[in-house]
Amino acid sequence: MIETNRCRLTEIEQRDLDEVAQLYVNTQVRLYLGGAIDEEHLLQMKLLEVMKRVDQGAHYFVIRTIDLHEFMGLVSLDPYHDGIHTEISYELLPQWWGAGYATEAIERVIVLVLNKQFIG
């Protein structure tokens, strides 16, 4: 578990997928990410792909508020296509935009990675 002043990040689990699906069907979230997924079978395939990536060593963190445990979004660390670097990305539901939550979560993950407290 990773905590910031306002957020708690936990490794994604199967039980999180219904909430994570909210990101993939939201047209605002997916505007520059290939578009929202509007077919149930494609959504299920995307969620299976996320869990497969986790099994292959990627890290996906569910972001929740510390106080009420509300689902906010996702931060991921995936191998970059060059096989050398790691890519960090994030998706937050629109109601959490503009308040610094993404910055707060990503800064904490980056510090842990750079200090080798997380990624080996």
PDB file of C-alpha atoms in Angstrom:
ATOM      1  CA  MET A   1       0.000   0.000   0.000  1.00  0.00           C
ATOM      2  CA  ILE A   2       1.143   3.514  -0.836  1.00  0.00           C
ATOM      3  CA  GLU A   3      -0.277   6.588   0.857  1.00  0.00           C
ATOM      4  CA  THR A   4      -0.159  10.289   0.171  1.00  0.00           C
ATOM      5  CA  ASN A   5      -1.834  13.046   2.152  1.00  0.00           C
ATOM      6  CA  ARG A   6      -5.192  12.368   0.500  1.00  0.00           C
ATOM      7  CA  CYS A   7      -4.876   9.126  -1.477  1.00  0.00           C
ATOM      8  CA  ARG A   8      -4.316   5.446  -0.839  1.00  0.00           C
ATOM      9  CA  LEU A   9      -2.908   3.344  -3.684  1.00  0.00           C
ATOM     10  CA  THR A  10      -3.201  -0.418  -3.590  1.00  0.00           C
ATOM     11  CA  GLU A  11      -2.171  -3.068  -6.097  1.00  0.00           C
ATOM     12  CA  ILE A  12      -5.114  -3.923  -8.305  1.00  0.00           C
ATOM     13  CA  GLU A  13      -7.093  -7.024  -7.431  1.00  0.00           C
ATOM     14  CA  GLN A  14      -9.905  -8.867  -9.153  1.00  0.00           C
ATOM     15  CA  ARG A  15     -12.438  -7.255  -6.824  1.00  0.00           C
ATOM     16  CA  ASP A  16     -11.432  -3.795  -8.126  1.00  0.00           C
ATOM     17  CA  LEU A  17     -12.310  -4.482 -11.753  1.00  0.00           C
ATOM     18  CA  ASP A  18     -15.926  -3.269 -11.634  1.00  0.00           C
ATOM     19  CA  GLU A  19     -14.721   0.130 -10.466  1.00  0.00           C
ATOM     20  CA  VAL A  20     -11.762   0.185 -12.870  1.00  0.00           C
ATOM     21  CA  ALA A  21     -14.226  -0.499 -15.687  1.00  0.00           C
ATOM     22  CA  GLN A  22     -15.678   2.972 -15.019  1.00  0.00           C
ATOM     23  CA  LEU A  23     -12.477   4.442 -16.457  1.00  0.00           C
ATOM     24  CA  TYR A  24     -12.666   2.467 -19.688  1.00  0.00           C
ATOM     25  CA  VAL A  25     -16.282   3.380 -20.441  1.00  0.00           C
ATOM     26  CA  ASN A  26     -15.961   7.084 -19.632  1.00  0.00           C
ATOM     27  CA  THR A  27     -15.742   9.195 -22.794  1.00  0.00           C
ATOM     28  CA  GLN A  28     -13.924  12.044 -21.029  1.00  0.00           C
ATOM     29  CA  VAL A  29     -11.285   9.773 -19.501  1.00  0.00           C
ATOM     30  CA  ARG A  30     -10.741   7.923 -22.768  1.00  0.00           C
ATOM     31  CA  LEU A  31     -10.849  10.947 -25.104  1.00  0.00           C
ATOM     32  CA  TYR A  32      -7.120  10.738 -25.985  1.00  0.00           C
ATOM     33  CA  LEU A  33      -6.672   7.068 -25.095  1.00  0.00           C
ATOM     34  CA  GLY A  34      -8.391   5.364 -27.999  1.00  0.00           C
ATOM     35  CA  GLY A  35     -11.929   6.174 -26.973  1.00  0.00           C
ATOM     36  CA  ALA A  36     -14.393   4.699 -24.535  1.00  0.00           C
ATOM     37  CA  ILE A  37     -15.128   0.996 -24.734  1.00  0.00           C
ATOM     38  CA  ASP A  38     -18.823   0.613 -25.400  1.00  0.00           C
ATOM     39  CA  GLU A  39     -19.198  -3.119 -25.888  1.00  0.00           C
ATOM     40  CA  GLU A  40     -19.320  -5.411 -22.851  1.00  0.00           C
ATOM     41  CA  HIS A  41     -17.187  -8.177 -24.373  1.00  0.00           C
ATOM     42  CA  LEU A  42     -14.466  -5.658 -25.339  1.00  0.00           C
ATOM     43  CA  LEU A  43     -14.548  -4.217 -21.836  1.00  0.00           C
ATOM     44  CA  GLN A  44     -14.131  -7.672 -20.316  1.00  0.00           C
ATOM     45  CA  MET A  45     -11.199  -8.338 -22.685  1.00  0.00           C
ATOM     46  CA  LYS A  46      -9.554  -5.060 -21.592  1.00  0.00           C
ATOM     47  CA  LEU A  47      -9.924  -5.936 -17.914  1.00  0.00           C
ATOM     48  CA  LEU A  48      -8.457  -9.404 -18.549  1.00  0.00           C
ATOM     49  CA  GLU A  49      -5.566  -7.734 -20.368  1.00  0.00           C
ATOM     50  CA  VAL A  50      -4.874  -5.552 -17.320  1.00  0.00           C
ATOM     51  CA  MET A  51      -4.740  -8.588 -15.027  1.00  0.00           C
ATOM     52  CA  LYS A  52      -2.532 -10.437 -17.534  1.00  0.00           C
ATOM     53  CA  ARG A  53      -0.094  -7.509 -17.550  1.00  0.00           C
ATOM     54  CA  VAL A  54      -0.004  -7.630 -13.753  1.00  0.00           C
ATOM     55  CA  ASP A  55       0.820 -11.338 -13.936  1.00  0.00           C
ATOM     56  CA  GLN A  56       3.655 -10.441 -16.328  1.00  0.00           C
ATOM     57  CA  GLY A  57       5.193  -7.909 -13.941  1.00  0.00           C
ATOM     58  CA  ALA A  58       3.359  -4.654 -14.601  1.00  0.00           C
ATOM     59  CA  HIS A  59       2.022  -2.735 -11.627  1.00  0.00           C
ATOM     60  CA  TYR A  60      -1.463  -1.258 -11.548  1.00  0.00           C
ATOM     61  CA  PHE A  61      -2.512   0.735  -8.513  1.00  0.00           C
ATOM     62  CA  VAL A  62      -6.094   1.582  -7.678  1.00  0.00           C
ATOM     63  CA  ILE A  63      -6.351   5.104  -6.257  1.00  0.00           C
ATOM     64  CA  ARG A  64      -8.898   5.769  -3.511  1.00  0.00           C
ATOM     65  CA  THR A  65      -9.500   8.600  -1.104  1.00  0.00           C
ATOM     66  CA  ILE A  66      -8.037   7.938   2.311  1.00  0.00           C
ATOM     67  CA  ASP A  67     -11.054   9.206   4.207  1.00  0.00           C
ATOM     68  CA  LEU A  68     -14.021   7.557   2.429  1.00  0.00           C
ATOM     69  CA  HIS A  69     -12.222   4.987   0.256  1.00  0.00           C
ATOM     70  CA  GLU A  70     -13.908   6.375  -2.857  1.00  0.00           C
ATOM     71  CA  PHE A  71     -12.582   5.048  -6.161  1.00  0.00           C
ATOM     72  CA  MET A  72     -10.691   7.771  -8.026  1.00  0.00           C
ATOM     73  CA  GLY A  73      -8.690   6.041 -10.723  1.00  0.00           C
ATOM     74  CA  LEU A  74      -5.612   4.073 -11.635  1.00  0.00           C
ATOM     75  CA  VAL A  75      -1.836   4.523 -11.876  1.00  0.00           C
ATOM     76  CA  SER A  76       0.178   1.979 -13.821  1.00  0.00           C
ATOM     77  CA  LEU A  77       3.808   1.080 -14.357  1.00  0.00           C
ATOM     78  CA  ASP A  78       4.223  -0.915 -17.550  1.00  0.00           C
ATOM     79  CA  PRO A  79       7.304  -2.016 -19.466  1.00  0.00           C
ATOM     80  CA  TYR A  80       7.849   0.429 -22.326  1.00  0.00           C
ATOM     81  CA  HIS A  81       7.813  -1.034 -25.834  1.00  0.00           C
ATOM     82  CA  ASP A  82      11.632  -0.759 -26.036  1.00  0.00           C
ATOM     83  CA  GLY A  83      11.949  -3.399 -23.317  1.00  0.00           C
ATOM     84  CA  ILE A  84      14.324  -1.186 -21.339  1.00  0.00           C
ATOM     85  CA  HIS A  85      12.288   1.594 -19.791  1.00  0.00           C
ATOM     86  CA  THR A  86       9.154   1.722 -17.692  1.00  0.00           C
ATOM     87  CA  GLU A  87       6.163   3.870 -18.576  1.00  0.00           C
ATOM     88  CA  ILE A  88       3.994   5.471 -15.927  1.00  0.00           C
ATOM     89  CA  SER A  89       0.423   6.390 -16.751  1.00  0.00           C
ATOM     90  CA  TYR A  90      -2.710   7.383 -14.941  1.00  0.00           C
ATOM     91  CA  GLU A  91      -6.443   7.710 -15.438  1.00  0.00           C
ATOM     92  CA  LEU A  92      -8.776   9.469 -13.024  1.00  0.00           C
ATOM     93  CA  LEU A  93     -12.520   9.852 -13.166  1.00  0.00           C
ATOM     94  CA  PRO A  94     -13.455  13.437 -14.161  1.00  0.00           C
ATOM     95  CA  GLN A  95     -14.818  14.403 -10.738  1.00  0.00           C
ATOM     96  CA  TRP A  96     -11.256  14.109  -9.393  1.00  0.00           C
ATOM     97  CA  TRP A  97      -9.594  16.235 -12.094  1.00  0.00           C
ATOM     98  CA  GLY A  98      -7.987  19.575 -11.364  1.00  0.00           C
ATOM     99  CA  ALA A  99      -7.382  19.126  -7.644  1.00  0.00           C
ATOM    100  CA  GLY A 100      -3.824  17.729  -7.757  1.00  0.00           C
ATOM    101  CA  TYR A 101      -4.708  14.120  -6.976  1.00  0.00           C
ATOM    102  CA  ALA A 102      -2.908  12.703 -10.024  1.00  0.00           C
ATOM    103  CA  THR A 103       0.209  14.735  -9.277  1.00  0.00           C
ATOM    104  CA  GLU A 104       0.149  13.624  -5.646  1.00  0.00           C
ATOM    105  CA  ALA A 105      -0.209   9.936  -6.526  1.00  0.00           C
ATOM    106  CA  ILE A 106       2.334   9.903  -9.349  1.00  0.00           C
ATOM    107  CA  GLU A 107       4.942  11.849  -7.385  1.00  0.00           C
ATOM    108  CA  ARG A 108       4.746   9.273  -4.591  1.00  0.00           C
ATOM    109  CA  VAL A 109       5.074   6.321  -6.996  1.00  0.00           C
ATOM    110  CA  ILE A 110       8.022   7.951  -8.794  1.00  0.00           C
ATOM    111  CA  VAL A 111       9.842   8.624  -5.513  1.00  0.00           C
ATOM    112  CA  LEU A 112       9.435   4.980  -4.503  1.00  0.00           C
ATOM    113  CA  VAL A 113      10.657   3.746  -7.886  1.00  0.00           C
ATOM    114  CA  LEU A 114      13.673   6.080  -7.948  1.00  0.00           C
ATOM    115  CA  ASN A 115      14.605   5.068  -4.407  1.00  0.00           C
ATOM    116  CA  LYS A 116      14.271   1.421  -5.430  1.00  0.00           C
ATOM    117  CA  GLN A 117      11.754   0.905  -2.632  1.00  0.00           C
ATOM    118  CA  PHE A 118       9.305  -0.624  -4.988  1.00  0.00           C
ATOM    119  CA  ILE A 119      10.578  -1.822  -8.366  1.00  0.00           C
ATOM    120  CA  GLY A 120      13.531  -4.199  -8.253  1.00  0.00           C
TER     121      GLY A 120
END
